[in-house]
Amino acid sequence: MGQYSLDRPDEPAALITSDLQHEMWLLTLNGELHLSKLPATKSSILDVGCGNGIWTQAMAAAHPTSHVTGMDITPPATAQHSNIEYVKANAEEPWPFDGSFNFIHARMLVAVVRDWPTLLKQCWEYLEPGGRFELLDLVPPIHAAEPEWDNDASPIIKWATAVQATWKRGGLDWSVNSDLEKTLEQLGFVNITQSRPRWPIGTWSNDEKERKIGELCLSNFRQLHENAGHKMLLNKNSGMSEDEARNLSNDAIRDFTENCCSKRFFFNIHEDGQIMNGSKTAVIDPYGGLIAKGHPLGTTGTAQYAELD
């Protein structure tokens, strides 16, 4: 997390997308801020990669007797509540905390984390006995529910495939996020289960909640593309000219704007859920999740639940 692949969280475009994504997660979690059951006593909560602090603020307001820490390489300059502390730090480097936390939360990190094993290991080490870790995130790539369009014949999928390949050559591998179970098991998590809800792009779903999520997801995706769609294809590893990148991104915008309902695009997300034990607990969730110490751009996800010995 040493650098942002997309807009910094304090930039206007990122503020808009963060607000949209927050609303999408609230719908996904049925109005809740998290999947984990928090301790009845005062909690010490860490928000890893807090971005503009929207979840940090909401948690501080919902749990006024708890201390909520937001960690990011570009955290907000001021805290909106007296029980919030923002810490500037890279989550993939040694953490600057003296104490531990009984709830660690991480959301939408797929586009920034390069070293998942190190990040998850530190979540484990800084989670106190009986604590819970929750990871909510997307699971790239984009898919089409219509099989004939679930490939590079769809410009939006062609764009997403090109972005994934470009970022992987630069050291950021999205595919790692789709299967973190082995890493969790190696850390000590057991009884891990997964579920994968989806985020439609557009209002094509018959499910009312999915239609609401799809409307927000379409707005989020359009905002992302208008501000960074071609930039995501450009780095020293891409081998692509700026004109080529703009053309590919523009084709993708037209595709998901005009065809999202006929091709039925969606994202997988992973909600790595609650892990309960006398020692430690965690939850995981792609674009979402939870991990227990003893665990997340339409999306379908996985919910993973683990329990410690």
mmCIF file of C-alpha atoms in Angstrom:
data_model
loop_
_atom_site.group_PDB
_atom_site.id
_atom_site.type_symbol
_atom_site.label_atom_id
_atom_site.label_comp_id
_atom_site.label_asym_id
_atom_site.label_seq_id
_atom_site.Cartn_x
_atom_site.Cartn_y
_atom_site.Cartn_z
ATOM 1 C CA MET A 1 0.000 0.000 0.000
ATOM 2 C CA GLY A 2 2.928 2.318 -0.583
ATOM 3 C CA GLN A 3 1.172 4.103 -3.409
ATOM 4 C CA TYR A 4 -2.309 4.484 -4.829
ATOM 5 C CA SER A 5 -3.132 2.885 -8.170
ATOM 6 C CA LEU A 6 -6.246 5.068 -8.366
ATOM 7 C CA ASP A 7 -7.083 8.549 -7.058
ATOM 8 C CA ARG A 8 -5.880 9.406 -3.562
ATOM 9 C CA PRO A 9 -8.718 9.234 -1.010
ATOM 10 C CA ASP A 10 -8.591 12.987 -0.396
ATOM 11 C CA GLU A 11 -9.137 13.898 -4.064
ATOM 12 C CA PRO A 12 -12.686 14.935 -5.153
ATOM 13 C CA ALA A 13 -13.242 11.994 -7.504
ATOM 14 C CA ALA A 14 -12.185 9.519 -4.827
ATOM 15 C CA LEU A 15 -14.504 11.143 -2.276
ATOM 16 C CA ILE A 16 -17.462 10.574 -4.602
ATOM 17 C CA THR A 17 -16.630 6.931 -5.299
ATOM 18 C CA SER A 18 -15.940 6.249 -1.609
ATOM 19 C CA ASP A 19 -19.365 7.596 -0.664
ATOM 20 C CA LEU A 20 -21.040 5.469 -3.352
ATOM 21 C CA GLN A 21 -19.140 2.364 -2.270
ATOM 22 C CA HIS A 22 -20.086 2.992 1.362
ATOM 23 C CA GLU A 23 -23.773 3.040 0.381
ATOM 24 C CA MET A 24 -23.285 -0.164 -1.628
ATOM 25 C CA TRP A 25 -21.767 -1.901 1.374
ATOM 26 C CA LEU A 26 -24.575 -0.731 3.662
ATOM 27 C CA LEU A 27 -27.078 -2.279 1.250
ATOM 28 C CA THR A 28 -25.009 -5.462 0.975
ATOM 29 C CA LEU A 29 -24.834 -5.821 4.765
ATOM 30 C CA ASN A 30 -28.525 -4.905 5.261
ATOM 31 C CA GLY A 31 -27.768 -1.530 6.811
ATOM 32 C CA GLU A 32 -24.993 -2.760 9.102
ATOM 33 C CA LEU A 33 -21.442 -1.407 9.153
ATOM 34 C CA HIS A 34 -19.893 -4.849 9.666
ATOM 35 C CA LEU A 35 -20.615 -8.571 9.829
ATOM 36 C CA SER A 36 -18.751 -9.246 13.055
ATOM 37 C CA LYS A 37 -20.375 -9.362 16.459
ATOM 38 C CA LEU A 38 -18.383 -6.936 18.566
ATOM 39 C CA PRO A 39 -17.585 -7.464 22.250
ATOM 40 C CA ALA A 40 -20.162 -6.110 24.665
ATOM 41 C CA THR A 41 -17.444 -4.165 26.459
ATOM 42 C CA LYS A 42 -15.602 -1.121 25.151
ATOM 43 C CA SER A 43 -13.886 -1.929 21.861
ATOM 44 C CA SER A 44 -10.600 -0.921 20.302
ATOM 45 C CA ILE A 45 -11.255 -0.790 16.546
ATOM 46 C CA LEU A 46 -8.794 -0.462 13.647
ATOM 47 C CA ASP A 47 -9.832 0.502 10.107
ATOM 48 C CA VAL A 48 -7.022 -0.632 7.767
ATOM 49 C CA GLY A 49 -6.768 1.519 4.635
ATOM 50 C CA CYS A 50 -9.382 3.936 5.935
ATOM 51 C CA GLY A 51 -9.252 6.211 2.878
ATOM 52 C CA ASN A 52 -11.376 9.305 3.437
ATOM 53 C CA GLY A 53 -12.554 7.934 6.777
ATOM 54 C CA ILE A 54 -16.223 7.403 5.947
ATOM 55 C CA TRP A 55 -16.430 3.984 7.667
ATOM 56 C CA THR A 56 -14.185 5.145 10.527
ATOM 57 C CA GLN A 57 -16.504 8.075 11.195
ATOM 58 C CA ALA A 58 -19.628 5.948 11.036
ATOM 59 C CA MET A 59 -18.183 3.386 13.454
ATOM 60 C CA ALA A 60 -17.083 6.084 15.895
ATOM 61 C CA ALA A 61 -20.582 7.561 15.855
ATOM 62 C CA ALA A 62 -22.218 4.134 16.283
ATOM 63 C CA HIS A 63 -19.845 3.104 19.101
ATOM 64 C CA PRO A 64 -19.116 6.295 21.073
ATOM 65 C CA THR A 65 -17.477 4.414 23.978
ATOM 66 C CA SER A 66 -15.012 2.660 21.658
ATOM 67 C CA HIS A 67 -11.722 3.999 20.363
ATOM 68 C CA VAL A 68 -11.579 3.884 16.556
ATOM 69 C CA THR A 69 -8.258 4.187 14.707
ATOM 70 C CA GLY A 70 -8.100 4.834 10.973
ATOM 71 C CA MET A 71 -4.818 3.895 9.268
ATOM 72 C CA ASP A 72 -3.863 4.972 5.747
ATOM 73 C CA ILE A 73 -0.914 6.375 3.832
ATOM 74 C CA THR A 74 -3.083 9.482 3.304
ATOM 75 C CA PRO A 75 -5.517 9.624 6.240
ATOM 76 C CA PRO A 76 -7.929 12.517 6.856
ATOM 77 C CA ALA A 77 -6.308 15.578 8.388
ATOM 78 C CA THR A 78 -8.881 15.970 11.159
ATOM 79 C CA ALA A 79 -11.008 13.621 13.253
ATOM 80 C CA GLN A 80 -14.756 14.268 13.238
ATOM 81 C CA HIS A 81 -15.372 12.576 16.603
ATOM 82 C CA SER A 82 -13.432 12.629 19.862
ATOM 83 C CA ASN A 83 -13.034 8.832 19.855
ATOM 84 C CA ILE A 84 -11.263 8.774 16.442
ATOM 85 C CA GLU A 85 -7.520 8.704 15.890
ATOM 86 C CA TYR A 86 -5.988 8.788 12.407
ATOM 87 C CA VAL A 87 -2.555 7.282 11.846
ATOM 88 C CA LYS A 88 -0.432 7.766 8.742
ATOM 89 C CA ALA A 89 1.181 4.418 7.934
ATOM 90 C CA ASN A 90 1.643 1.821 5.210
ATOM 91 C CA ALA A 91 -0.280 -1.316 6.225
ATOM 92 C CA GLU A 92 2.204 -3.545 4.363
ATOM 93 C CA GLU A 93 5.081 -2.241 6.486
ATOM 94 C CA PRO A 94 5.548 -2.700 10.268
ATOM 95 C CA TRP A 95 2.590 -1.205 12.102
ATOM 96 C CA PRO A 96 3.269 1.678 14.531
ATOM 97 C CA PHE A 97 0.977 0.514 17.358
ATOM 98 C CA ASP A 98 1.944 -0.409 20.894
ATOM 99 C CA GLY A 99 -1.310 -2.160 21.764
ATOM 100 C CA SER A 100 -3.720 -4.545 20.055
ATOM 101 C CA PHE A 101 -7.301 -4.336 18.774
ATOM 102 C CA ASN A 102 -10.364 -6.485 19.335
ATOM 103 C CA PHE A 103 -11.840 -5.601 15.936
ATOM 104 C CA ILE A 104 -9.822 -5.006 12.758
ATOM 105 C CA HIS A 105 -11.692 -3.981 9.622
ATOM 106 C CA ALA A 106 -10.436 -3.683 6.044
ATOM 107 C CA ARG A 107 -12.476 -2.848 2.949
ATOM 108 C CA MET A 108 -11.866 -2.278 -0.774
ATOM 109 C CA LEU A 109 -8.109 -2.915 -0.744
ATOM 110 C CA VAL A 110 -7.853 -5.015 -3.911
ATOM 111 C CA ALA A 111 -6.446 -2.107 -5.917
ATOM 112 C CA VAL A 112 -3.744 -1.192 -3.412
ATOM 113 C CA VAL A 113 -2.407 -4.269 -1.588
ATOM 114 C CA ARG A 114 0.620 -5.987 -3.108
ATOM 115 C CA ASP A 115 1.627 -8.187 -0.176
ATOM 116 C CA TRP A 116 -1.457 -9.887 1.243
ATOM 117 C CA PRO A 117 0.467 -12.409 3.400
ATOM 118 C CA THR A 118 2.273 -9.603 5.245
ATOM 119 C CA LEU A 119 -0.917 -7.589 5.689
ATOM 120 C CA LEU A 120 -2.892 -10.539 7.024
ATOM 121 C CA LYS A 121 -0.036 -11.603 9.296
ATOM 122 C CA GLN A 122 -0.023 -8.159 10.921
ATOM 123 C CA CYS A 123 -3.793 -8.269 11.313
ATOM 124 C CA TRP A 124 -3.322 -11.561 13.125
ATOM 125 C CA GLU A 125 -0.515 -10.256 15.317
ATOM 126 C CA TYR A 126 -2.369 -7.079 16.337
ATOM 127 C CA LEU A 127 -5.694 -8.821 16.980
ATOM 128 C CA GLU A 128 -6.158 -9.581 20.662
ATOM 129 C CA PRO A 129 -7.575 -12.880 21.962
ATOM 130 C CA GLY A 130 -11.297 -13.059 21.233
ATOM 131 C CA GLY A 131 -10.984 -10.304 18.653
ATOM 132 C CA ARG A 132 -12.383 -10.300 15.120
ATOM 133 C CA PHE A 133 -10.968 -9.335 11.747
ATOM 134 C CA GLU A 134 -13.262 -8.484 8.844
ATOM 135 C CA LEU A 135 -12.207 -8.028 5.219
ATOM 136 C CA LEU A 136 -14.715 -6.832 2.609
ATOM 137 C CA ASP A 137 -13.578 -6.544 -0.977
ATOM 138 C CA LEU A 138 -14.184 -7.115 -4.673
ATOM 139 C CA VAL A 139 -13.063 -10.207 -6.522
ATOM 140 C CA PRO A 140 -11.975 -9.190 -10.036
ATOM 141 C CA PRO A 141 -12.496 -9.547 -12.899
ATOM 142 C CA ILE A 142 -15.856 -8.273 -14.146
ATOM 143 C CA HIS A 143 -18.241 -10.915 -15.444
ATOM 144 C CA ALA A 144 -21.305 -11.041 -17.680
ATOM 145 C CA ALA A 145 -24.219 -13.247 -16.639
ATOM 146 C CA GLU A 146 -24.895 -13.833 -20.344
ATOM 147 C CA PRO A 147 -22.262 -16.499 -21.199
ATOM 148 C CA GLU A 148 -21.624 -15.352 -24.764
ATOM 149 C CA TRP A 149 -20.501 -11.951 -23.445
ATOM 150 C CA ASP A 150 -18.437 -13.190 -20.483
ATOM 151 C CA ASN A 151 -15.168 -12.721 -22.390
ATOM 152 C CA ASP A 152 -13.144 -10.141 -24.325
ATOM 153 C CA ALA A 153 -15.968 -9.816 -26.859
ATOM 154 C CA SER A 154 -17.329 -7.344 -24.297
ATOM 155 C CA PRO A 155 -15.196 -4.172 -24.347
ATOM 156 C CA ILE A 156 -15.607 -3.678 -20.608
ATOM 157 C CA ILE A 157 -14.220 -7.153 -19.899
ATOM 158 C CA LYS A 158 -11.446 -6.578 -22.435
ATOM 159 C CA TRP A 159 -10.560 -3.359 -20.593
ATOM 160 C CA ALA A 160 -10.634 -5.075 -17.192
ATOM 161 C CA THR A 161 -8.442 -7.921 -18.463
ATOM 162 C CA ALA A 162 -5.912 -5.413 -19.802
ATOM 163 C CA VAL A 163 -5.879 -3.499 -16.499
ATOM 164 C CA GLN A 164 -5.367 -6.689 -14.525
ATOM 165 C CA ALA A 165 -2.456 -7.750 -16.753
ATOM 166 C CA THR A 166 -0.844 -4.301 -16.558
ATOM 167 C CA TRP A 167 -1.090 -4.118 -12.783
ATOM 168 C CA LYS A 168 0.136 -7.683 -12.343
ATOM 169 C CA ARG A 169 3.315 -6.838 -14.264
ATOM 170 C CA GLY A 170 3.699 -3.915 -11.868
ATOM 171 C CA GLY A 171 3.449 -6.174 -8.805
ATOM 172 C CA LEU A 172 -0.259 -5.883 -7.974
ATOM 173 C CA ASP A 173 -2.000 -9.213 -8.562
ATOM 174 C CA TRP A 174 -5.783 -9.040 -8.178
ATOM 175 C CA SER A 175 -6.166 -12.816 -8.384
ATOM 176 C CA VAL A 176 -4.512 -13.315 -4.988
ATOM 177 C CA ASN A 177 -7.543 -11.721 -3.359
ATOM 178 C CA SER A 178 -9.882 -14.399 -4.707
ATOM 179 C CA ASP A 179 -8.447 -17.184 -2.532
ATOM 180 C CA LEU A 180 -6.934 -16.238 0.803
ATOM 181 C CA GLU A 181 -8.053 -19.398 2.584
ATOM 182 C CA LYS A 182 -4.614 -21.039 2.589
ATOM 183 C CA THR A 183 -3.013 -17.929 4.063
ATOM 184 C CA LEU A 184 -5.664 -17.824 6.781
ATOM 185 C CA GLU A 185 -5.187 -21.490 7.590
ATOM 186 C CA GLN A 186 -1.416 -21.023 7.829
ATOM 187 C CA LEU A 187 -1.960 -18.208 10.307
ATOM 188 C CA GLY A 188 -4.118 -20.478 12.434
ATOM 189 C CA PHE A 189 -7.676 -19.882 11.273
ATOM 190 C CA VAL A 190 -9.853 -22.976 10.995
ATOM 191 C CA ASN A 191 -13.397 -23.869 9.879
ATOM 192 C CA ILE A 192 -13.246 -21.307 7.085
ATOM 193 C CA THR A 193 -16.365 -21.046 4.910
ATOM 194 C CA GLN A 194 -17.061 -18.774 1.946
ATOM 195 C CA SER A 195 -20.072 -17.142 0.306
ATOM 196 C CA ARG A 196 -19.970 -14.853 -2.732
ATOM 197 C CA PRO A 197 -22.676 -12.248 -3.158
ATOM 198 C CA ARG A 198 -22.541 -10.106 -6.289
ATOM 199 C CA TRP A 199 -22.783 -6.464 -7.226
ATOM 200 C CA PRO A 200 -24.643 -6.031 -10.511
ATOM 201 C CA ILE A 201 -23.649 -3.149 -12.767
ATOM 202 C CA GLY A 202 -26.959 -1.553 -13.655
ATOM 203 C CA THR A 203 -30.543 -2.360 -12.695
ATOM 204 C CA TRP A 204 -30.987 -5.691 -14.488
ATOM 205 C CA SER A 205 -31.468 -7.928 -11.425
ATOM 206 C CA ASN A 206 -34.912 -9.153 -10.345
ATOM 207 C CA ASP A 207 -33.873 -8.692 -6.725
ATOM 208 C CA GLU A 208 -34.820 -5.289 -5.297
ATOM 209 C CA LYS A 209 -31.676 -4.937 -3.181
ATOM 210 C CA GLU A 210 -29.443 -5.928 -6.097
ATOM 211 C CA ARG A 211 -31.180 -3.350 -8.316
ATOM 212 C CA LYS A 212 -30.397 -0.626 -5.781
ATOM 213 C CA ILE A 213 -26.798 -1.802 -5.517
ATOM 214 C CA GLY A 214 -26.586 -2.036 -9.319
ATOM 215 C CA GLU A 215 -27.717 1.549 -9.766
ATOM 216 C CA LEU A 216 -25.050 2.781 -7.365
ATOM 217 C CA CYS A 217 -22.456 0.434 -8.881
ATOM 218 C CA LEU A 218 -23.129 1.820 -12.353
ATOM 219 C CA SER A 219 -22.667 5.383 -11.069
ATOM 220 C CA ASN A 220 -19.497 4.365 -9.211
ATOM 221 C CA PHE A 221 -18.067 2.616 -12.244
ATOM 222 C CA ARG A 222 -18.886 5.524 -14.554
ATOM 223 C CA GLN A 223 -17.194 7.941 -12.151
ATOM 224 C CA LEU A 224 -14.149 5.688 -11.974
ATOM 225 C CA HIS A 225 -13.863 5.418 -15.738
ATOM 226 C CA GLU A 226 -14.344 9.098 -16.447
ATOM 227 C CA ASN A 227 -11.547 9.987 -14.034
ATOM 228 C CA ALA A 228 -9.131 7.092 -14.301
ATOM 229 C CA GLY A 229 -10.283 4.518 -16.858
ATOM 230 C CA HIS A 230 -7.418 5.140 -19.277
ATOM 231 C CA LYS A 231 -4.868 5.954 -16.559
ATOM 232 C CA MET A 232 -5.320 2.465 -15.111
ATOM 233 C CA LEU A 233 -3.895 1.092 -18.365
ATOM 234 C CA LEU A 234 -0.830 3.305 -18.369
ATOM 235 C CA ASN A 235 2.373 2.547 -16.519
ATOM 236 C CA LYS A 236 5.892 1.552 -17.488
ATOM 237 C CA ASN A 237 4.760 -2.052 -17.821
ATOM 238 C CA SER A 238 1.726 -1.526 -20.045
ATOM 239 C CA GLY A 239 3.323 -1.145 -23.486
ATOM 240 C CA MET A 240 0.249 0.860 -24.478
ATOM 241 C CA SER A 241 0.066 4.395 -25.858
ATOM 242 C CA GLU A 242 -2.190 6.980 -24.260
ATOM 243 C CA ASP A 243 -4.425 7.043 -27.357
ATOM 244 C CA GLU A 244 -4.794 3.256 -27.246
ATOM 245 C CA ALA A 245 -5.655 3.426 -23.556
ATOM 246 C CA ARG A 246 -8.248 6.167 -24.084
ATOM 247 C CA ASN A 247 -9.876 4.272 -26.956
ATOM 248 C CA LEU A 248 -10.099 1.079 -24.938
ATOM 249 C CA SER A 249 -11.506 2.922 -21.929
ATOM 250 C CA ASN A 250 -14.057 4.818 -24.059
ATOM 251 C CA ASP A 251 -15.202 1.551 -25.641
ATOM 252 C CA ALA A 252 -15.623 0.117 -22.155
ATOM 253 C CA ILE A 253 -17.713 3.113 -21.009
ATOM 254 C CA ARG A 254 -20.047 2.708 -23.978
ATOM 255 C CA ASP A 255 -20.319 -1.017 -23.359
ATOM 256 C CA PHE A 256 -21.336 -0.901 -19.711
ATOM 257 C CA THR A 257 -23.518 2.197 -20.236
ATOM 258 C CA GLU A 258 -25.449 0.810 -23.212
ATOM 259 C CA ASN A 259 -25.299 -2.930 -22.551
ATOM 260 C CA CYS A 260 -25.168 -3.431 -18.785
ATOM 261 C CA CYS A 261 -28.738 -4.705 -18.647
ATOM 262 C CA SER A 262 -28.643 -6.872 -21.783
ATOM 263 C CA LYS A 263 -25.260 -8.473 -20.991
ATOM 264 C CA ARG A 264 -25.886 -8.339 -17.216
ATOM 265 C CA PHE A 265 -22.455 -7.334 -15.975
ATOM 266 C CA PHE A 266 -21.553 -7.900 -12.339
ATOM 267 C CA PHE A 267 -18.702 -8.035 -9.850
ATOM 268 C CA ASN A 268 -18.101 -10.828 -7.362
ATOM 269 C CA ILE A 269 -17.437 -9.690 -3.827
ATOM 270 C CA HIS A 270 -16.121 -11.602 -0.915
ATOM 271 C CA GLU A 271 -17.482 -11.149 2.588
ATOM 272 C CA ASP A 272 -15.160 -12.969 4.842
ATOM 273 C CA GLY A 273 -17.309 -13.421 7.820
ATOM 274 C CA GLN A 274 -17.207 -14.005 11.481
ATOM 275 C CA ILE A 275 -14.791 -16.394 13.102
ATOM 276 C CA MET A 276 -15.572 -17.275 16.692
ATOM 277 C CA ASN A 277 -13.342 -18.905 19.292
ATOM 278 C CA GLY A 278 -12.035 -18.480 22.785
ATOM 279 C CA SER A 279 -8.769 -17.174 21.372
ATOM 280 C CA LYS A 280 -9.284 -14.946 18.368
ATOM 281 C CA THR A 281 -11.747 -14.408 15.554
ATOM 282 C CA ALA A 282 -11.751 -12.945 11.999
ATOM 283 C CA VAL A 283 -13.913 -12.295 8.885
ATOM 284 C CA ILE A 284 -13.081 -11.848 5.130
ATOM 285 C CA ASP A 285 -15.160 -10.276 2.338
ATOM 286 C CA PRO A 286 -14.033 -9.612 -1.387
ATOM 287 C CA TYR A 287 -15.166 -6.174 -3.085
ATOM 288 C CA GLY A 288 -15.464 -7.754 1.151
ATOM 289 C CA GLY A 289 -14.521 -10.213 4.345
ATOM 290 C CA LEU A 290 -13.942 -11.231 8.036
ATOM 291 C CA ILE A 291 -11.227 -13.159 9.797
ATOM 292 C CA ALA A 292 -11.121 -14.295 13.384
ATOM 293 C CA LYS A 293 -7.920 -14.604 15.285
ATOM 294 C CA GLY A 294 -8.020 -17.520 17.557
ATOM 295 C CA HIS A 295 -10.317 -12.827 8.392
ATOM 296 C CA PRO A 296 -13.332 -7.607 -0.750
ATOM 297 C CA LEU A 297 -15.370 -2.845 -9.529
ATOM 298 C CA GLY A 298 -20.014 -4.871 -10.424
ATOM 299 C CA THR A 299 -18.942 -7.501 -7.997
ATOM 300 C CA THR A 300 -19.771 -10.827 -6.475
ATOM 301 C CA GLY A 301 -17.925 -11.710 -3.329
ATOM 302 C CA THR A 302 -17.000 -14.395 -0.913
ATOM 303 C CA ALA A 303 -17.753 -14.519 2.735
ATOM 304 C CA GLN A 304 -15.198 -16.441 4.672
ATOM 305 C CA TYR A 305 -15.499 -17.406 8.283
ATOM 306 C CA ALA A 306 -12.711 -18.863 10.366
ATOM 307 C CA GLU A 307 -12.323 -20.076 13.910
ATOM 308 C CA LEU A 308 -9.165 -20.467 15.911
ATOM 309 C CA ASP A 309 -8.146 -23.449 17.933
#
